[in-house]
PDB file of C-alpha atoms and ligand atoms in Angstrom:
ATOM      1  CA  MET A  15      -0.059  -0.167  -0.087  1.00  0.00           C
ATOM      2  CA  ASN A  16       1.279   3.212  -1.004  1.00  0.00           C
ATOM      3  CA  HIS A  17       0.050   6.864   0.225  1.00  0.00           C
ATOM      4  CA  LEU A  18      -1.685   8.344  -2.619  1.00  0.00           C
ATOM      5  CA  PHE A  19       0.097  11.373  -2.609  1.00  0.00           C
ATOM      6  CA  THR A  20       3.569  10.033  -3.907  1.00  0.00           C
ATOM      7  CA  PRO A  21       4.617  10.078  -7.393  1.00  0.00           C
ATOM      8  CA  LEU A  22       3.149   6.549  -8.104  1.00  0.00           C
ATOM      9  CA  GLY A  23      -0.199   7.771  -6.662  1.00  0.00           C
ATOM     10  CA  LEU A  24      -0.256  11.215  -8.105  1.00  0.00           C
ATOM     11  CA  GLU A  25       0.425   9.401 -11.521  1.00  0.00           C
ATOM     12  CA  ALA A  26      -2.422   7.057 -11.362  1.00  0.00           C
ATOM     13  CA  LEU A  27      -4.879  10.008 -10.719  1.00  0.00           C
ATOM     14  CA  GLN A  28      -3.423  11.719 -13.914  1.00  0.00           C
ATOM     15  CA  LYS A  29      -4.277   8.569 -15.922  1.00  0.00           C
ATOM     16  CA  LEU A  30      -7.651   8.477 -14.462  1.00  0.00           C
ATOM     17  CA  ALA A  31      -8.236  11.939 -15.274  1.00  0.00           C
ATOM     18  CA  GLN A  32      -7.608  11.134 -19.117  1.00  0.00           C
ATOM     19  CA  ALA A  33      -9.998   8.308 -19.042  1.00  0.00           C
ATOM     20  CA  LYS A  34     -13.660   8.567 -18.691  1.00  0.00           C
ATOM     21  CA  ALA A  35     -13.646   7.605 -15.035  1.00  0.00           C
ATOM     22  CA  LEU A  36     -16.378   6.914 -12.601  1.00  0.00           C
ATOM     23  CA  LEU A  37     -15.569   8.160  -9.027  1.00  0.00           C
ATOM     24  CA  ALA A  38     -17.305   5.858  -6.605  1.00  0.00           C
ATOM     25  CA  PHE A  39     -17.052   6.526  -2.705  1.00  0.00           C
ATOM     26  CA  ASP A  40     -18.176   4.719   0.412  1.00  0.00           C
ATOM     27  CA  TYR A  41     -20.116   7.237   2.645  1.00  0.00           C
ATOM     28  CA  ASP A  42     -19.491   6.434   6.428  1.00  0.00           C
ATOM     29  CA  GLY A  43     -15.868   6.913   7.274  1.00  0.00           C
ATOM     30  CA  THR A  44     -15.073   7.852   3.719  1.00  0.00           C
ATOM     31  CA  LEU A  45     -17.134  11.179   2.845  1.00  0.00           C
ATOM     32  CA  ALA A  46     -18.514  11.671   6.031  1.00  0.00           C
ATOM     33  CA  PRO A  47     -16.781  11.398   9.396  1.00  0.00           C
ATOM     34  CA  ILE A  48     -17.777   8.601  11.503  1.00  0.00           C
ATOM     35  CA  HIS A  49     -20.282   9.811  13.979  1.00  0.00           C
ATOM     36  CA  ARG A  50     -21.160   8.056  17.572  1.00  0.00           C
ATOM     37  CA  GLU A  51     -25.008   8.029  16.428  1.00  0.00           C
ATOM     38  CA  PRO A  52     -24.605   6.959  12.757  1.00  0.00           C
ATOM     39  CA  SER A  53     -27.902   8.821  11.946  1.00  0.00           C
ATOM     40  CA  ARG A  54     -26.185  11.777  12.412  1.00  0.00           C
ATOM     41  CA  ALA A  55     -23.086  11.219  10.402  1.00  0.00           C
ATOM     42  CA  HIS A  56     -22.935  14.031   7.797  1.00  0.00           C
ATOM     43  CA  ILE A  57     -20.470  15.154   4.840  1.00  0.00           C
ATOM     44  CA  ARG A  58     -18.461  18.155   5.994  1.00  0.00           C
ATOM     45  CA  ARG A  59     -19.692  21.430   4.194  1.00  0.00           C
ATOM     46  CA  GLU A  60     -16.104  21.732   2.488  1.00  0.00           C
ATOM     47  CA  THR A  61     -16.228  18.258   1.432  1.00  0.00           C
ATOM     48  CA  GLU A  62     -19.802  18.742   0.095  1.00  0.00           C
ATOM     49  CA  SER A  63     -19.094  21.933  -1.906  1.00  0.00           C
ATOM     50  CA  LEU A  64     -16.057  20.294  -3.659  1.00  0.00           C
ATOM     51  CA  LEU A  65     -18.134  17.104  -4.625  1.00  0.00           C
ATOM     52  CA  THR A  66     -20.607  19.666  -5.973  1.00  0.00           C
ATOM     53  CA  GLU A  67     -18.095  21.154  -8.368  1.00  0.00           C
ATOM     54  CA  LEU A  68     -16.524  17.799  -8.963  1.00  0.00           C
ATOM     55  CA  ALA A  69     -19.897  16.351 -10.350  1.00  0.00           C
ATOM     56  CA  GLU A  70     -19.866  18.984 -13.067  1.00  0.00           C
ATOM     57  CA  HIS A  71     -16.870  17.522 -14.524  1.00  0.00           C
ATOM     58  CA  TRP A  72     -17.016  13.731 -13.325  1.00  0.00           C
ATOM     59  CA  PRO A  73     -19.561  10.958 -13.085  1.00  0.00           C
ATOM     60  CA  LEU A  74     -19.901  10.361  -9.365  1.00  0.00           C
ATOM     61  CA  ALA A  75     -21.435   7.262  -7.418  1.00  0.00           C
ATOM     62  CA  ILE A  76     -22.017   6.355  -3.995  1.00  0.00           C
ATOM     63  CA  ILE A  77     -21.729   2.622  -2.855  1.00  0.00           C
ATOM     64  CA  SER A  78     -22.592   2.421   1.070  1.00  0.00           C
ATOM     65  CA  GLY A  79     -23.878   0.120   3.690  1.00  0.00           C
ATOM     66  CA  ARG A  80     -26.921   2.492   4.538  1.00  0.00           C
ATOM     67  CA  SER A  81     -30.298   1.937   2.528  1.00  0.00           C
ATOM     68  CA  LEU A  82     -30.994   3.607  -0.225  1.00  0.00           C
ATOM     69  CA  ALA A  83     -33.813   5.611   1.093  1.00  0.00           C
ATOM     70  CA  ASP A  84     -31.478   6.818   3.743  1.00  0.00           C
ATOM     71  CA  LEU A  85     -28.537   7.710   1.123  1.00  0.00           C
ATOM     72  CA  HIS A  86     -30.958   9.686  -0.869  1.00  0.00           C
ATOM     73  CA  THR A  87     -31.549  12.281   2.134  1.00  0.00           C
ATOM     74  CA  ARG A  88     -27.709  12.462   2.619  1.00  0.00           C
ATOM     75  CA  ILE A  89     -26.360  13.342  -0.784  1.00  0.00           C
ATOM     76  CA  PRO A  90     -26.968  16.939  -2.058  1.00  0.00           C
ATOM     77  CA  PHE A  91     -24.824  16.811  -4.991  1.00  0.00           C
ATOM     78  CA  PRO A  92     -25.793  15.198  -8.385  1.00  0.00           C
ATOM     79  CA  CYS A  93     -24.796  11.523  -8.427  1.00  0.00           C
ATOM     80  CA  ARG A  94     -25.129   9.090 -11.432  1.00  0.00           C
ATOM     81  CA  ALA A  95     -26.038   6.409  -9.258  1.00  0.00           C
ATOM     82  CA  LEU A  96     -26.515   5.624  -5.514  1.00  0.00           C
ATOM     83  CA  VAL A  97     -26.060   1.781  -4.316  1.00  0.00           C
ATOM     84  CA  GLY A  98     -27.236   0.847  -0.792  1.00  0.00           C
ATOM     85  CA  ASN A  99     -27.317  -2.069   1.181  1.00  0.00           C
ATOM     86  CA  HIS A 100     -23.243  -3.064   0.576  1.00  0.00           C
ATOM     87  CA  GLY A 101     -23.998  -3.232  -3.038  1.00  0.00           C
ATOM     88  CA  MET A 102     -27.400  -4.985  -3.418  1.00  0.00           C
ATOM     89  CA  GLU A 103     -29.874  -2.024  -3.636  1.00  0.00           C
ATOM     90  CA  GLY A 104     -30.114   0.147  -6.427  1.00  0.00           C
ATOM     91  CA  LEU A 105     -29.185  -2.254  -9.053  1.00  0.00           C
ATOM     92  CA  GLY A 106     -32.677  -3.277 -10.063  1.00  0.00           C
ATOM     93  CA  LEU A 107     -32.350  -6.804  -8.537  1.00  0.00           C
ATOM     94  CA  PRO A 108     -35.263  -8.776  -7.060  1.00  0.00           C
ATOM     95  CA  LEU A 109     -34.921  -8.271  -3.398  1.00  0.00           C
ATOM     96  CA  GLU A 110     -38.087  -9.773  -1.984  1.00  0.00           C
ATOM     97  CA  GLU A 111     -36.374 -12.894  -0.461  1.00  0.00           C
ATOM     98  CA  ALA A 112     -33.615 -10.558   1.131  1.00  0.00           C
ATOM     99  CA  ALA A 113     -36.366  -8.529   2.731  1.00  0.00           C
ATOM    100  CA  THR A 114     -38.284 -11.396   3.977  1.00  0.00           C
ATOM    101  CA  LEU A 115     -34.972 -12.913   5.456  1.00  0.00           C
ATOM    102  CA  THR A 116     -33.887  -9.541   7.161  1.00  0.00           C
ATOM    103  CA  ALA A 117     -37.547  -9.229   8.724  1.00  0.00           C
ATOM    104  CA  LEU A 118     -36.994 -12.642  10.263  1.00  0.00           C
ATOM    105  CA  TRP A 119     -33.358 -12.303  11.411  1.00  0.00           C
ATOM    106  CA  HIS A 120     -34.539  -8.665  12.773  1.00  0.00           C
ATOM    107  CA  ALA A 121     -37.217 -10.181  14.986  1.00  0.00           C
ATOM    108  CA  GLU A 122     -35.030 -13.013  16.208  1.00  0.00           C
ATOM    109  CA  LEU A 123     -32.199 -10.695  17.239  1.00  0.00           C
ATOM    110  CA  LEU A 124     -34.562  -8.001  18.931  1.00  0.00           C
ATOM    111  CA  GLU A 125     -35.547 -11.042  21.256  1.00  0.00           C
ATOM    112  CA  LEU A 126     -31.965 -12.392  21.657  1.00  0.00           C
ATOM    113  CA  CYS A 127     -30.111  -9.131  22.215  1.00  0.00           C
ATOM    114  CA  LYS A 128     -32.953  -7.703  24.787  1.00  0.00           C
ATOM    115  CA  ASP A 129     -30.487  -7.960  27.400  1.00  0.00           C
ATOM    116  CA  PHE A 130     -27.874  -5.914  25.750  1.00  0.00           C
ATOM    117  CA  ARG A 131     -28.640  -2.265  26.225  1.00  0.00           C
ATOM    118  CA  ASP A 132     -25.796  -1.063  24.613  1.00  0.00           C
ATOM    119  CA  VAL A 133     -26.609  -2.772  21.352  1.00  0.00           C
ATOM    120  CA  LEU A 134     -28.638  -0.847  18.540  1.00  0.00           C
ATOM    121  CA  ILE A 135     -29.975  -3.124  15.729  1.00  0.00           C
ATOM    122  CA  GLU A 136     -30.891  -0.993  12.582  1.00  0.00           C
ATOM    123  CA  ASN A 137     -33.296  -2.524  10.171  1.00  0.00           C
ATOM    124  CA  LYS A 138     -32.095  -1.500   6.581  1.00  0.00           C
ATOM    125  CA  THR A 139     -34.780  -3.678   5.142  1.00  0.00           C
ATOM    126  CA  TYR A 140     -32.619  -5.903   3.298  1.00  0.00           C
ATOM    127  CA  SER A 141     -29.907  -5.951   5.925  1.00  0.00           C
ATOM    128  CA  LEU A 142     -29.133  -5.315   9.334  1.00  0.00           C
ATOM    129  CA  SER A 143     -26.583  -3.311  11.237  1.00  0.00           C
ATOM    130  CA  VAL A 144     -26.127  -4.267  14.713  1.00  0.00           C
ATOM    131  CA  HIS A 145     -24.114  -1.292  16.394  1.00  0.00           C
ATOM    132  CA  TYR A 146     -22.331  -1.891  19.670  1.00  0.00           C
ATOM    133  CA  ARG A 147     -20.175   1.292  19.669  1.00  0.00           C
ATOM    134  CA  THR A 148     -21.379   2.608  22.839  1.00  0.00           C
ATOM    135  CA  SER A 149     -20.668  -0.468  24.729  1.00  0.00           C
ATOM    136  CA  LEU A 150     -18.175  -0.324  27.592  1.00  0.00           C
ATOM    137  CA  ASP A 151     -16.344  -3.802  26.861  1.00  0.00           C
ATOM    138  CA  ARG A 152     -16.722  -3.796  22.911  1.00  0.00           C
ATOM    139  CA  ARG A 153     -14.429  -6.742  22.520  1.00  0.00           C
ATOM    140  CA  GLN A 154     -16.808  -8.754  24.790  1.00  0.00           C
ATOM    141  CA  ARG A 155     -19.892  -7.507  23.139  1.00  0.00           C
ATOM    142  CA  LYS A 156     -18.502  -8.420  19.465  1.00  0.00           C
ATOM    143  CA  THR A 157     -18.025 -11.863  20.951  1.00  0.00           C
ATOM    144  CA  ASP A 158     -21.596 -12.025  22.488  1.00  0.00           C
ATOM    145  CA  LEU A 159     -22.808 -11.036  19.073  1.00  0.00           C
ATOM    146  CA  LEU A 160     -21.037 -13.531  17.065  1.00  0.00           C
ATOM    147  CA  ALA A 161     -22.292 -16.524  19.207  1.00  0.00           C
ATOM    148  CA  LEU A 162     -25.922 -15.103  18.634  1.00  0.00           C
ATOM    149  CA  PHE A 163     -25.411 -14.566  14.940  1.00  0.00           C
ATOM    150  CA  ASP A 164     -24.275 -18.326  14.704  1.00  0.00           C
ATOM    151  CA  ARG A 165     -27.828 -19.208  15.566  1.00  0.00           C
ATOM    152  CA  LEU A 166     -29.460 -17.268  12.816  1.00  0.00           C
ATOM    153  CA  GLN A 167     -30.663 -19.727   9.933  1.00  0.00           C
ATOM    154  CA  PRO A 168     -29.737 -19.589   6.972  1.00  0.00           C
ATOM    155  CA  ARG A 169     -26.072 -18.383   7.900  1.00  0.00           C
ATOM    156  CA  PRO A 170     -25.980 -14.777   7.028  1.00  0.00           C
ATOM    157  CA  ARG A 171     -22.893 -13.071   5.615  1.00  0.00           C
ATOM    158  CA  LEU A 172     -21.188 -11.025   8.367  1.00  0.00           C
ATOM    159  CA  LEU A 173     -19.383  -7.932   7.565  1.00  0.00           C
ATOM    160  CA  PRO A 174     -17.553  -6.395  10.349  1.00  0.00           C
ATOM    161  CA  GLY A 175     -17.163  -2.679  10.484  1.00  0.00           C
ATOM    162  CA  LYS A 176     -16.177  -0.197  12.830  1.00  0.00           C
ATOM    163  CA  PHE A 177     -17.854  -1.233  16.048  1.00  0.00           C
ATOM    164  CA  VAL A 178     -20.682  -2.526  13.727  1.00  0.00           C
ATOM    165  CA  MET A 179     -21.643  -5.875  12.502  1.00  0.00           C
ATOM    166  CA  ASN A 180     -23.286  -6.009   9.378  1.00  0.00           C
ATOM    167  CA  VAL A 181     -25.852  -9.043   8.936  1.00  0.00           C
ATOM    168  CA  VAL A 182     -26.354  -9.748   5.348  1.00  0.00           C
ATOM    169  CA  PRO A 183     -28.498 -12.440   3.443  1.00  0.00           C
ATOM    170  CA  PRO A 184     -26.175 -14.850   1.677  1.00  0.00           C
ATOM    171  CA  GLY A 185     -25.761 -15.004  -2.226  1.00  0.00           C
ATOM    172  CA  LEU A 186     -26.140 -11.196  -3.176  1.00  0.00           C
ATOM    173  CA  PRO A 187     -23.935  -8.844  -5.146  1.00  0.00           C
ATOM    174  CA  HIS A 188     -21.389  -7.079  -2.906  1.00  0.00           C
ATOM    175  CA  LYS A 189     -19.643  -3.620  -3.301  1.00  0.00           C
ATOM    176  CA  GLY A 190     -17.294  -5.052  -5.811  1.00  0.00           C
ATOM    177  CA  ASN A 191     -19.957  -6.529  -7.960  1.00  0.00           C
ATOM    178  CA  ALA A 192     -21.889  -3.243  -7.681  1.00  0.00           C
ATOM    179  CA  LEU A 193     -18.858  -1.193  -9.040  1.00  0.00           C
ATOM    180  CA  GLN A 194     -18.361  -3.410 -12.023  1.00  0.00           C
ATOM    181  CA  GLU A 195     -22.007  -3.117 -12.649  1.00  0.00           C
ATOM    182  CA  LEU A 196     -21.798   0.742 -12.546  1.00  0.00           C
ATOM    183  CA  LEU A 197     -18.883   0.620 -14.810  1.00  0.00           C
ATOM    184  CA  ALA A 198     -20.752  -0.849 -17.519  1.00  0.00           C
ATOM    185  CA  ALA A 199     -24.011   0.844 -16.889  1.00  0.00           C
ATOM    186  CA  GLN A 200     -22.162   4.260 -17.022  1.00  0.00           C
ATOM    187  CA  ASN A 201     -20.037   3.362 -19.863  1.00  0.00           C
ATOM    188  CA  CYS A 202     -16.691   4.092 -18.159  1.00  0.00           C
ATOM    189  CA  VAL A 203     -13.560   2.174 -18.701  1.00  0.00           C
ATOM    190  CA  GLN A 204     -11.944   3.161 -15.494  1.00  0.00           C
ATOM    191  CA  ALA A 205     -12.960   4.163 -11.760  1.00  0.00           C
ATOM    192  CA  LEU A 206     -11.906   5.202  -8.672  1.00  0.00           C
ATOM    193  CA  PHE A 207     -12.924   3.430  -5.539  1.00  0.00           C
ATOM    194  CA  LEU A 208     -12.437   5.296  -2.064  1.00  0.00           C
ATOM    195  CA  GLY A 209     -13.572   3.285   1.104  1.00  0.00           C
ATOM    196  CA  ASP A 210     -12.606   2.733   4.765  1.00  0.00           C
ATOM    197  CA  ASP A 211     -13.867  -0.374   5.957  1.00  0.00           C
ATOM    198  CA  VAL A 212     -13.970  -4.450   5.774  1.00  0.00           C
ATOM    199  CA  THR A 213     -16.834  -4.195   3.337  1.00  0.00           C
ATOM    200  CA  ASP A 214     -14.792  -2.041   1.137  1.00  0.00           C
ATOM    201  CA  GLU A 215     -12.461  -4.875   0.661  1.00  0.00           C
ATOM    202  CA  ASP A 216     -15.025  -6.395  -1.456  1.00  0.00           C
ATOM    203  CA  VAL A 217     -14.139  -3.961  -4.181  1.00  0.00           C
ATOM    204  CA  PHE A 218     -10.202  -3.561  -3.211  1.00  0.00           C
ATOM    205  CA  ALA A 219     -10.020  -7.458  -3.616  1.00  0.00           C
ATOM    206  CA  LEU A 220     -11.021  -7.588  -7.255  1.00  0.00           C
ATOM    207  CA  ALA A 221      -7.862  -6.182  -8.093  1.00  0.00           C
ATOM    208  CA  ASP A 222      -9.281  -5.144 -11.271  1.00  0.00           C
ATOM    209  CA  PRO A 223      -6.961  -3.175 -13.415  1.00  0.00           C
ATOM    210  CA  ARG A 224      -9.642  -0.658 -14.371  1.00  0.00           C
ATOM    211  CA  ILE A 225     -10.281   0.477 -10.444  1.00  0.00           C
ATOM    212  CA  LEU A 226      -7.788   2.310  -8.791  1.00  0.00           C
ATOM    213  CA  SER A 227      -8.494   1.554  -5.295  1.00  0.00           C
ATOM    214  CA  ILE A 228      -7.800   3.871  -2.015  1.00  0.00           C
ATOM    215  CA  ARG A 229      -8.256   3.013   1.481  1.00  0.00           C
ATOM    216  CA  VAL A 230      -8.926   5.868   4.256  1.00  0.00           C
ATOM    217  CA  GLY A 231      -6.470   4.849   6.826  1.00  0.00           C
ATOM    218  CA  HIS A 232      -3.398   2.572   6.245  1.00  0.00           C
ATOM    219  CA  HIS A 233      -3.948  -0.988   6.931  1.00  0.00           C
ATOM    220  CA  LEU A 234      -1.355  -3.983   6.393  1.00  0.00           C
ATOM    221  CA  ALA A 235      -4.177  -6.449   5.655  1.00  0.00           C
ATOM    222  CA  SER A 236      -6.022  -4.349   3.175  1.00  0.00           C
ATOM    223  CA  GLN A 237      -5.988  -5.286  -0.633  1.00  0.00           C
ATOM    224  CA  ALA A 238      -6.104  -1.599  -1.771  1.00  0.00           C
ATOM    225  CA  SER A 239      -3.396  -0.127  -3.934  1.00  0.00           C
ATOM    226  CA  PHE A 240      -3.288   3.250  -2.149  1.00  0.00           C
ATOM    227  CA  PHE A 241      -4.190   4.839   1.051  1.00  0.00           C
ATOM    228  CA  LEU A 242      -5.295   8.318   2.474  1.00  0.00           C
ATOM    229  CA  GLN A 243      -3.882   9.008   6.084  1.00  0.00           C
ATOM    230  CA  ASP A 244      -7.310   9.839   7.499  1.00  0.00           C
ATOM    231  CA  GLN A 245     -10.714  10.882   6.574  1.00  0.00           C
ATOM    232  CA  LYS A 246      -9.816  14.574   6.459  1.00  0.00           C
ATOM    233  CA  GLU A 247      -7.402  13.956   3.431  1.00  0.00           C
ATOM    234  CA  ILE A 248     -10.543  13.345   1.060  1.00  0.00           C
ATOM    235  CA  ASP A 249     -10.780  17.272   0.688  1.00  0.00           C
ATOM    236  CA  LEU A 250      -7.066  17.317  -0.540  1.00  0.00           C
ATOM    237  CA  LEU A 251      -8.087  14.449  -2.862  1.00  0.00           C
ATOM    238  CA  LEU A 252     -10.772  16.005  -4.404  1.00  0.00           C
ATOM    239  CA  ARG A 253      -9.156  19.391  -4.586  1.00  0.00           C
ATOM    240  CA  HIS A 254      -6.400  17.410  -6.558  1.00  0.00           C
ATOM    241  CA  LEU A 255      -8.934  15.955  -8.609  1.00  0.00           C
ATOM    242  CA  LEU A 256     -10.444  19.416  -9.684  1.00  0.00           C
ATOM    243  CA  ARG A 257      -7.200  20.720 -10.594  1.00  0.00           C
ATOM    244  CA  LEU A 258      -6.644  17.785 -13.185  1.00  0.00           C
ATOM    245  CA  PRO A 259      -6.999  18.194 -16.866  1.00  0.00           C
ATOM    246  CA  THR A 260      -9.721  15.799 -17.729  1.00  0.00           C
ATOM    247  CA  SER A 261     -10.458  13.902 -21.242  1.00  0.00           C
ATOM    248  CA  GLU A 262     -13.021  16.780 -21.648  1.00  0.00           C
ATOM    249  CA  SER A 263     -10.759  19.745 -21.169  1.00  0.00           C
ATOM    250  CA  SER A 264      -7.679  18.633 -23.127  1.00  0.00           C
TER     251      SER A 264
HETATM  252 MG1   MG B  16     -17.194   3.096   5.470  1.00  0.00          MG
END
C-alpha cells in the first residue's frame, strides 16, 4: 500500500483523469466522518462543496452500507448512481427474499439481544446493522454478538465494520460486483473507489485493473493499492481531482 500523494499515486490519478473515469465513494468514514450516532453522520460543508463542483466534470457514484432511502436524504450533490445495502440495493435486482429474511432475523435478534442495552439494531430492509459502539466492553460485546449470529438460519454473510456488525443475506452482490456493474452501466472504462472498511475490501480484492482502489487509513491487511492518512485527506484528494485536466478539457 502506498500513500496516494506519492509520485506513483499522483501518476495513477493523472491517468484516471484522461480516461472516462467514474468516481465512486463509500459514505461513512469516507465522505462523512464516523459519528457515534450513525443517523447524525454527515458530509462536512467543504467536502460537499468540492463534490458539487466535481460532479460538473466527473460522473460520481456512492456505494454504501446504508439503505438507499437513507442515502437519498444525505447526498446533496448530483450523483449518477446511488447503491445501498453493501452493493445489493439500487441495481434493479429482485430483493423480496432478502427483505423476508431480514425481517425474520430482525425479530429474532431483537429477542436475543434484549438484555444488551448497548446494542442498537438498525433494520435497513435488506440487511441489518448491529451497532455496539456505545458498549463499555466492545470486545466482549462483539464476541457475544458473533455467538448469537451463529444461531441465525440460513447463515448470514457477516461484514464487520467499526463497532458494527452487518448481517447480510447470503448470495447477493457485494460492493465489488456493484462497482463493476456501474462501470458497464455508466459506460466508463475506469473508476476510482475510495472506502475505509471491511465491506470495501470486496472492491479492493477484485484487483480489477480498471479500478484505482484507495483506502482511508493505512492497514497492512488491506488489498487497496493506495491509502489516505485519514478521513480529512478526502478534501485534498477532491481538490487535486478538480485541478487535473480531464479528457473533456484537453
Ligand atoms: Mg465506511
